[in-house]
CSV table of C-alpha atoms and ligand atoms in Angstrom, one decimal:
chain,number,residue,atom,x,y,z
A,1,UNK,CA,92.1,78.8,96.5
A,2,UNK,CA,92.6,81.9,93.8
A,3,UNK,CA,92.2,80.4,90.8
A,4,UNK,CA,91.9,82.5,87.6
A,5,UNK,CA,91.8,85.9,89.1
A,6,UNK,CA,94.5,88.2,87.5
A,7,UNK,CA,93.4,91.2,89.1
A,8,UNK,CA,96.0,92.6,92.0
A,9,UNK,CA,94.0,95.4,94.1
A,10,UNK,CA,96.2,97.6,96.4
A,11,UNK,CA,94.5,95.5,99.5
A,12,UNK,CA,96.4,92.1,98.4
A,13,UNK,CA,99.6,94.2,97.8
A,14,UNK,CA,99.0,95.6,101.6
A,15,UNK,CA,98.2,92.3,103.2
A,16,UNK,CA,101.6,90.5,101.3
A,17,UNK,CA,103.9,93.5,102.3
A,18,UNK,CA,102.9,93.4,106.1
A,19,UNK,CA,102.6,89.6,106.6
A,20,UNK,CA,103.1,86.9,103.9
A,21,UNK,CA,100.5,84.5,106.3
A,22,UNK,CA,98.1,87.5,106.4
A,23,UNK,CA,98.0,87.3,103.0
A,24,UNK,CA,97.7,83.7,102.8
A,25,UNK,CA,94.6,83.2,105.1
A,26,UNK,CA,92.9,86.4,103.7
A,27,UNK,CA,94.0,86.3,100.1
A,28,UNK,CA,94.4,82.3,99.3
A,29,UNK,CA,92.7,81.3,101.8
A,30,UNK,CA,90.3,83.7,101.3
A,31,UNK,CA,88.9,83.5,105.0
A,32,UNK,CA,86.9,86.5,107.0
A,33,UNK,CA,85.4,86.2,110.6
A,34,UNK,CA,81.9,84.4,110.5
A,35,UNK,CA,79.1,87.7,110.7
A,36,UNK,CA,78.2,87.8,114.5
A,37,UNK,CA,81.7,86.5,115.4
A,38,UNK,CA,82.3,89.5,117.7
A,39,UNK,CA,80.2,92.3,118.9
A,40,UNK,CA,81.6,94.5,116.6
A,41,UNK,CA,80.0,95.1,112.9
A,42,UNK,CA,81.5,93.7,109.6
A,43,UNK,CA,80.7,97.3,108.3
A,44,UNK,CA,84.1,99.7,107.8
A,45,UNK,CA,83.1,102.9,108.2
A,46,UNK,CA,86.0,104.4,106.1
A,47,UNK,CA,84.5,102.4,103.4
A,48,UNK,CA,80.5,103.8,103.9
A,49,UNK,CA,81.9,107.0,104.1
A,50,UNK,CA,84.0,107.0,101.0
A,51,UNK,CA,81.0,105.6,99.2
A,52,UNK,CA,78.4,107.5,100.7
A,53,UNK,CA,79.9,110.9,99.4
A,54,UNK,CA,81.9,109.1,95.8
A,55,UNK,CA,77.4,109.1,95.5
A,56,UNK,CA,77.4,112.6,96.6
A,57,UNK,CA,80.0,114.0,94.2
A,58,UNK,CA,78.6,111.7,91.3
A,59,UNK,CA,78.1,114.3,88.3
A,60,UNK,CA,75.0,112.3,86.4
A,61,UNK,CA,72.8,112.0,89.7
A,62,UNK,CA,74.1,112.9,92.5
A,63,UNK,CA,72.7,111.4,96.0
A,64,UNK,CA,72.8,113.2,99.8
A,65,UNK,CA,75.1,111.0,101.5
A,66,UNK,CA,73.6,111.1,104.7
A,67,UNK,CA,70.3,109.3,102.9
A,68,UNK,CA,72.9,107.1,101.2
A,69,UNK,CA,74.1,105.5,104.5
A,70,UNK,CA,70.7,105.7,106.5
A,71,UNK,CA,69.8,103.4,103.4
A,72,UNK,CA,73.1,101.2,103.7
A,73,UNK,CA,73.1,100.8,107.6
A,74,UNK,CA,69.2,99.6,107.3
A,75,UNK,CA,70.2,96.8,104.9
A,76,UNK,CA,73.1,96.1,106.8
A,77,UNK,CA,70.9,95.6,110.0
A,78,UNK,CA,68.0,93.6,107.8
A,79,UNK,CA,71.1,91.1,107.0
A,80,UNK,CA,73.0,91.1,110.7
A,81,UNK,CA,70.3,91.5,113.2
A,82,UNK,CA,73.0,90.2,115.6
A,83,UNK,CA,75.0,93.0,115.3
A,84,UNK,CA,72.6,95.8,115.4
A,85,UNK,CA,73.5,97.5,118.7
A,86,UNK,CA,77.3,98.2,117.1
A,87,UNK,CA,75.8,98.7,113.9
A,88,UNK,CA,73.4,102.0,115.2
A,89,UNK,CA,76.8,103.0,117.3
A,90,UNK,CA,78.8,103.2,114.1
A,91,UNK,CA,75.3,104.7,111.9
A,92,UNK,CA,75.5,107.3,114.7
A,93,UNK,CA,78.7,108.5,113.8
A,94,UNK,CA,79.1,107.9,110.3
A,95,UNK,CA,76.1,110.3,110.2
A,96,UNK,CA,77.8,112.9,112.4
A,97,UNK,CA,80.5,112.9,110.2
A,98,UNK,CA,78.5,113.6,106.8
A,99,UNK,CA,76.0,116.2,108.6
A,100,UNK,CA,79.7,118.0,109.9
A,101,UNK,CA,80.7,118.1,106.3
A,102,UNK,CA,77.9,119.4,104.0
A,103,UNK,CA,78.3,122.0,107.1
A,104,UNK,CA,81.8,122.5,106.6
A,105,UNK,CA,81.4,123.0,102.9
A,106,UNK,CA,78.4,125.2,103.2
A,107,UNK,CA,80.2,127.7,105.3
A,108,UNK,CA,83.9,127.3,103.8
A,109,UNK,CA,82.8,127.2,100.2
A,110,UNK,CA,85.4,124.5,99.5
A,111,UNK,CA,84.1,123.2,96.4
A,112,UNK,CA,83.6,126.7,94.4
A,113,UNK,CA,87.1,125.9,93.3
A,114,UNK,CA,86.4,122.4,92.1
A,115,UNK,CA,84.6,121.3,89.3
A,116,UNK,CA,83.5,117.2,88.6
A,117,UNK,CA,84.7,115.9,85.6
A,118,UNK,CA,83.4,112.1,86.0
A,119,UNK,CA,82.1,109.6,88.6
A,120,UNK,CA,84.5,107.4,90.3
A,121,UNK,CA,84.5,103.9,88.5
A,122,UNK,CA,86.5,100.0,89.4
A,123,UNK,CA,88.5,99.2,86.5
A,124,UNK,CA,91.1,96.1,85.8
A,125,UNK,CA,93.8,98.1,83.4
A,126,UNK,CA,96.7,95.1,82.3
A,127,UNK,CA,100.5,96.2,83.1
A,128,UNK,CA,102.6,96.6,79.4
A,129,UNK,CA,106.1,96.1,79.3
A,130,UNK,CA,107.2,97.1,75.7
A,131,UNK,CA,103.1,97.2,74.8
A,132,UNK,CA,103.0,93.8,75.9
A,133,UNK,CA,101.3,91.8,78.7
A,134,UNK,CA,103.2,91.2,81.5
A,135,UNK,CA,103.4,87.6,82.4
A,136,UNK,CA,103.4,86.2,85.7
A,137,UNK,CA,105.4,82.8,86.9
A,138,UNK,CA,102.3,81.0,87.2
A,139,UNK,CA,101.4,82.1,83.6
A,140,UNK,CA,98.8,84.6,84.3
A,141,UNK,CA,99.0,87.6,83.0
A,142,UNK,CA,98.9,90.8,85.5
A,143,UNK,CA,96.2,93.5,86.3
A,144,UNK,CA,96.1,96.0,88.2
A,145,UNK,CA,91.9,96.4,89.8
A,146,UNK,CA,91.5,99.9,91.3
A,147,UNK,CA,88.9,102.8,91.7
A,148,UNK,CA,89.7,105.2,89.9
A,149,UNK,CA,88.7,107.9,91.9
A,150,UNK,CA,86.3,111.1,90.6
A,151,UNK,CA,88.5,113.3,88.4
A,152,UNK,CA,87.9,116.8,89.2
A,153,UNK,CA,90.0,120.1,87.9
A,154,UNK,CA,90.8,122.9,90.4
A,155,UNK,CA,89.5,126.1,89.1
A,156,UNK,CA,92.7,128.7,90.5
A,157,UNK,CA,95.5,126.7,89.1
A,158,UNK,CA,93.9,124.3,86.4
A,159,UNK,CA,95.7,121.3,87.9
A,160,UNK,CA,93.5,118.1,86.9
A,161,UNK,CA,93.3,115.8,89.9
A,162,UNK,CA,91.6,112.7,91.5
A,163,UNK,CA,89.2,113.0,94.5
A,164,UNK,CA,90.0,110.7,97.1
A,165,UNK,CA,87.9,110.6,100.7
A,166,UNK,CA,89.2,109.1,103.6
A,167,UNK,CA,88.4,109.0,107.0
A,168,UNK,CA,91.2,109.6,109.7
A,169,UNK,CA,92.5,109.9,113.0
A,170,UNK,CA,94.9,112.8,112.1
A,171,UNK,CA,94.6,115.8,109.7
A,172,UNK,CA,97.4,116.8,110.2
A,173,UNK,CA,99.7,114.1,109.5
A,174,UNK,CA,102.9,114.9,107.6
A,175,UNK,CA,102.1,115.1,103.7
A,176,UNK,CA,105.5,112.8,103.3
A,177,UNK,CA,102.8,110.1,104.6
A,178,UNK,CA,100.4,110.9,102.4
A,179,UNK,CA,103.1,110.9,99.4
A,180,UNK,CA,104.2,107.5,99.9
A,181,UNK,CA,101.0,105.9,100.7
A,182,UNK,CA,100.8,102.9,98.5
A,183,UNK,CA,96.9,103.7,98.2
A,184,UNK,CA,97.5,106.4,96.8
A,185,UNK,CA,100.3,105.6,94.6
A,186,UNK,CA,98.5,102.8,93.1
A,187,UNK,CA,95.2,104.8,92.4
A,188,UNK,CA,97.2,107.6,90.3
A,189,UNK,CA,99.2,104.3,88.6
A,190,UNK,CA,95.5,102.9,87.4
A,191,UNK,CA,94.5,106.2,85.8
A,192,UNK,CA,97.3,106.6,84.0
A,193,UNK,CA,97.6,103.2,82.4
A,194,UNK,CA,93.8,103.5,82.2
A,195,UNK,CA,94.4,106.6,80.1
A,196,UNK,CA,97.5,104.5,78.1
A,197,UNK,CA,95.1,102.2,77.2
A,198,UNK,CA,92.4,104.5,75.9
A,199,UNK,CA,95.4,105.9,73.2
A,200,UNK,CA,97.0,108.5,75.8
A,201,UNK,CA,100.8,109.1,75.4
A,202,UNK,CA,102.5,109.1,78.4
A,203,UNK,CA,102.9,112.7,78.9
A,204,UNK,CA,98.8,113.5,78.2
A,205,UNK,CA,98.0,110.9,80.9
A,206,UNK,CA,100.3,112.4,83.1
A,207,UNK,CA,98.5,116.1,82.2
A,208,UNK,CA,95.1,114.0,82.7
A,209,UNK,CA,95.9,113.4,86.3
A,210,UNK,CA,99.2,115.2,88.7
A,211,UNK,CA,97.7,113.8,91.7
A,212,UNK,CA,95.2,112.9,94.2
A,213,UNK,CA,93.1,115.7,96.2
A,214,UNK,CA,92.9,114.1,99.9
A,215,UNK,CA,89.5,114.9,101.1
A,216,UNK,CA,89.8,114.2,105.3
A,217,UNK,CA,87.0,113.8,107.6
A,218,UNK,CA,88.0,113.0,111.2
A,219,UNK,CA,86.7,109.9,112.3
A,220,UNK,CA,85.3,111.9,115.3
A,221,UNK,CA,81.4,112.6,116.6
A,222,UNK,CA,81.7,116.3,117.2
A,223,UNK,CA,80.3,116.0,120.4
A,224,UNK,CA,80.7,119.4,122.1
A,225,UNK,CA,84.1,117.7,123.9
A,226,UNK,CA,85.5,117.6,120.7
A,227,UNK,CA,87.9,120.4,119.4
A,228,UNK,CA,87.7,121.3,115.6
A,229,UNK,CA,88.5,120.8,112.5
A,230,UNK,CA,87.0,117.8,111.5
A,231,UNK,CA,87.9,118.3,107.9
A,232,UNK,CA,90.9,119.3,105.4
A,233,UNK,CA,92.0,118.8,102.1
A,234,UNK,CA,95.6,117.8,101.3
A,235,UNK,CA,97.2,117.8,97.6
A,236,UNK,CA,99.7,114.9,96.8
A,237,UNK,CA,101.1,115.1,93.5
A,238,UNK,CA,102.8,112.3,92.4
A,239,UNK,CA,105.9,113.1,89.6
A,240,UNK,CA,106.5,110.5,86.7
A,241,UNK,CA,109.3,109.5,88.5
A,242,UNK,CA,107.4,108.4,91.2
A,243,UNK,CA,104.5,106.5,88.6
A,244,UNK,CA,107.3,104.8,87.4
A,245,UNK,CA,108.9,103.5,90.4
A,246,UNK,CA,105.5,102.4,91.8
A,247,UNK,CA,104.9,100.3,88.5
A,248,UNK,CA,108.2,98.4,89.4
A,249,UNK,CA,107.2,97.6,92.9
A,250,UNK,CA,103.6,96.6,91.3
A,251,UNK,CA,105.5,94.0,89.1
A,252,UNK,CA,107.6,92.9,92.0
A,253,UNK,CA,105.4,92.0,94.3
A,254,UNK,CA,103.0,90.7,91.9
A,255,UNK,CA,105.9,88.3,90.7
A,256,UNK,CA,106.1,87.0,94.3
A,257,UNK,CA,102.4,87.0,95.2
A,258,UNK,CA,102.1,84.6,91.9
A,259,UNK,CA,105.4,82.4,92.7
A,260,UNK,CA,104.3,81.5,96.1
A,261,UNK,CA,100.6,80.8,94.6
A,262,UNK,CA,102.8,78.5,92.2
A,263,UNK,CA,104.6,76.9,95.0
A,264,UNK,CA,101.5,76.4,97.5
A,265,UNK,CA,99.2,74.9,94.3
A,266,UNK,CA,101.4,72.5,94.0
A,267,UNK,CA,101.3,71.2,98.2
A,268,UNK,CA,103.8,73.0,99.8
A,269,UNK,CA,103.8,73.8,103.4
A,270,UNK,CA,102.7,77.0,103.8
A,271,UNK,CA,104.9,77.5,106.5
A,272,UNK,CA,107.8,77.2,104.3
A,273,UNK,CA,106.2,79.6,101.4
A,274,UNK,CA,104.4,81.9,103.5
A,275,UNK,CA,105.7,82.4,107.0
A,276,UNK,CA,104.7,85.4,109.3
A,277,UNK,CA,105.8,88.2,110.5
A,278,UNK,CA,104.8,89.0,113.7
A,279,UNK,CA,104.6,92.5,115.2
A,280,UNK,CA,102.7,91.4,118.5
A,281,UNK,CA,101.9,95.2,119.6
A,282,UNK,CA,100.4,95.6,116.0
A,283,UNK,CA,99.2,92.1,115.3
A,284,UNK,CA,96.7,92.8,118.2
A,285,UNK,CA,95.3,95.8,116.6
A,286,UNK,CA,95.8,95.2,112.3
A,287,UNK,CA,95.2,91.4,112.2
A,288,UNK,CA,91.9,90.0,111.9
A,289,UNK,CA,94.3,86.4,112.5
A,290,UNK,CA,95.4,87.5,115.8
A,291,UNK,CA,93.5,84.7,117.9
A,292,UNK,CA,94.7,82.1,115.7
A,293,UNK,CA,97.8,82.8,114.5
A,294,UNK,CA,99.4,80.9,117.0
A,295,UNK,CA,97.6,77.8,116.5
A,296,UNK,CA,99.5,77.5,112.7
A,297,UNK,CA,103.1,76.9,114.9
A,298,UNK,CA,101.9,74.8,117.9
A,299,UNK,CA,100.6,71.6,116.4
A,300,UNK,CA,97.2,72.2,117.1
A,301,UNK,CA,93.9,71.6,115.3
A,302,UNK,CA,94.8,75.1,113.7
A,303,UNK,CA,92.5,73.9,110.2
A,304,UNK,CA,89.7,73.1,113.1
A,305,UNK,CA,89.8,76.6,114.5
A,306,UNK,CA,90.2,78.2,111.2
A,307,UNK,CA,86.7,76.4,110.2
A,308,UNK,CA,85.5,77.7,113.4
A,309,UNK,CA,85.7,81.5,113.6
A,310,UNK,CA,86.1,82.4,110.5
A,311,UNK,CA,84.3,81.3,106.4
A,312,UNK,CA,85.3,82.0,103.2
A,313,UNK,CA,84.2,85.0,101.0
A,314,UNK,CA,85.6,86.4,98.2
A,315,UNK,CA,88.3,89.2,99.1
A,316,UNK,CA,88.0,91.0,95.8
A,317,UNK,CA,83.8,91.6,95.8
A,318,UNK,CA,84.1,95.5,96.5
A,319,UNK,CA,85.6,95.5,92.4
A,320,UNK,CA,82.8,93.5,91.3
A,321,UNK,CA,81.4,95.3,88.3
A,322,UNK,CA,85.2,96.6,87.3
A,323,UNK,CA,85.4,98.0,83.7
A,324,UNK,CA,87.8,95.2,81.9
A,325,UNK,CA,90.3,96.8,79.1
B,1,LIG,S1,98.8,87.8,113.8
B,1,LIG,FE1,100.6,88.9,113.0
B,1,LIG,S2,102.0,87.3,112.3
B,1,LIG,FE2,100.0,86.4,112.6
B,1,LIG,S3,99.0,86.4,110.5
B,1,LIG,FE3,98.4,88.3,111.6
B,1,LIG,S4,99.9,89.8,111.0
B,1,LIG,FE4,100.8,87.8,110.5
């Protein structure tokens, strides 16, 4: 059970908006599938990715990112021999992708307009009503644990933004998408409380940071069946209208998140606190639950099967190390 942790990370908020028992299993629960479960890898690729190249774009030293994930796959391999064969598949094209993009930046110059103001870092920034904490039903007081992602200023127009890099299935999905993304929303929220808290006023926190600069790479191998392009960049400024709204929903869902913590600490059914929501032709596909899900509602041994597939772990350990304020 969470205990202690005051931390909310845009994951938790994602797992409670989509299905309050997804949240429950992954988040108080905190349950993930036993390594070697499946023939597929515990690895994301999105998130090797991301990291490889937040190395590559670090200002102090920064590393090739195609040596940053040779490195990772090879430990990941050392500690899952069982899933090496999906692990090399995914190494293969993780590697495509990084090879494609020091390409693509070599011959399109991209960066020339960009310059690095900082490294991307994990902070846990407090939300402020009136200067002070906000406190929670269950007492705790409320965090916000985010990357903030590597600040970078834009040399034509001087706009100061945040470098974000994602993989995707699209580039050119509608920027109303990108605009609303609650990842994104909630990164651009963290640097500006993060600049609050340093002494900021609102408005030179706002200056600090107008948006996020999308940095796409397709989640594709290039093969020579493969039609072009396989990167893009995409601006999405957030206004202070938009900051401000996102700070409400923050609040709110944080309120509920810590209510039905409240209510389940103290032996409720979790079927009563917590019940689903199932989307069965995207349960199949988003839900790492899917197999058992159904074993909560039918009177089986579902804490048997739970014990079975799937072992705790800690669902916050990729903000390990955040910087506390
Ligand atoms: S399978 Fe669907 S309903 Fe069940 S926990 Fe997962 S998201 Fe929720």
């Amino acid at each position: 059970v969470r205990k202690g942790a005051l931390g909310l990370s845009n994951s938790e908020m994602k797992s409670w908006r989509r299905c309050h028992r997804h949240w429950y299993l992954s988040h108080y629960r905190r349950m993930k599938k036993r390594a070697g479960d499946d023939p597929g890898s515990a690895l994301s690729v999105g998130n090797l990715v991301h990291d490889a190249l937040a190395a590559y774009y670090d200002p102090v030293a920064p590393v090739d990112p195609v040596e940053y994930a040779d490195a990772a796959f090879k430990l990941e391999i050392e500690a899952h021999p069982s899933e090496e064969t999906a692990l090399r598949k995914e190494h293969e094209l993780v590697t495509a992708m990084l090879k494609g993009y020091l390409e693509w930046l070599a011959q399109t110059g991209e960066d020339s307009n960009l310059t690095i103001l900082g490294a991307e870092q994990t902070v846990r920034v407090p939300l402020r009503s009136q200067g002070e904490p906000i406190v929670l039903p269950n007492g705790e007081t409320l965090h916000l644990l985010s990357k903030l992602d590597a600040p970078v200023e834009r040399i034509s127009d001087g706009q100061k933004l945040a470098l974000e890099h994602k993989t995707t299935g699209d580039l050119n999905a509608p920027l109303i998408g990108y605009r609303i993304d609650a990842q994104f929303l909630t990164e651009h929220l963290a640097r500006f409380l993060h600049a609050m808290e340093q002494g900021a006023t609102p408005e030179e926190a706002y200056n600090d940071c107008s948006g996020i600069l999308v940095n796409l790479l397709k989640k594709v191998k290039r093969t020579s069946s493969a039609k072009p392009p396989f990167y893009n960049r995409v601006d999405v400024p957030h206004n202070i209208y938009e900051l401000r709204n996102h700070w409400k929903h923050v609040v709110l869902i944080a309120t509920e998140i810590a209510d039905a913590e409240r209510r389940l600490d103290a032996g409720e059914d979790h079927h009563t606190v917590v019940p689903p929501t199932p989307l069965p032709d995207r349960c199949k596909w988003d839900c790492e639950f899917f197999r058992v899900c159904p074993l909560a509602d039918d009177g089986s041994d579902f804490e048997g099967a739970l014990n079975a597939i799937y072992e705790e772990r800690d669902p916050l350990e990729r903000y390990t190390g955040a910087e506390e304020m």
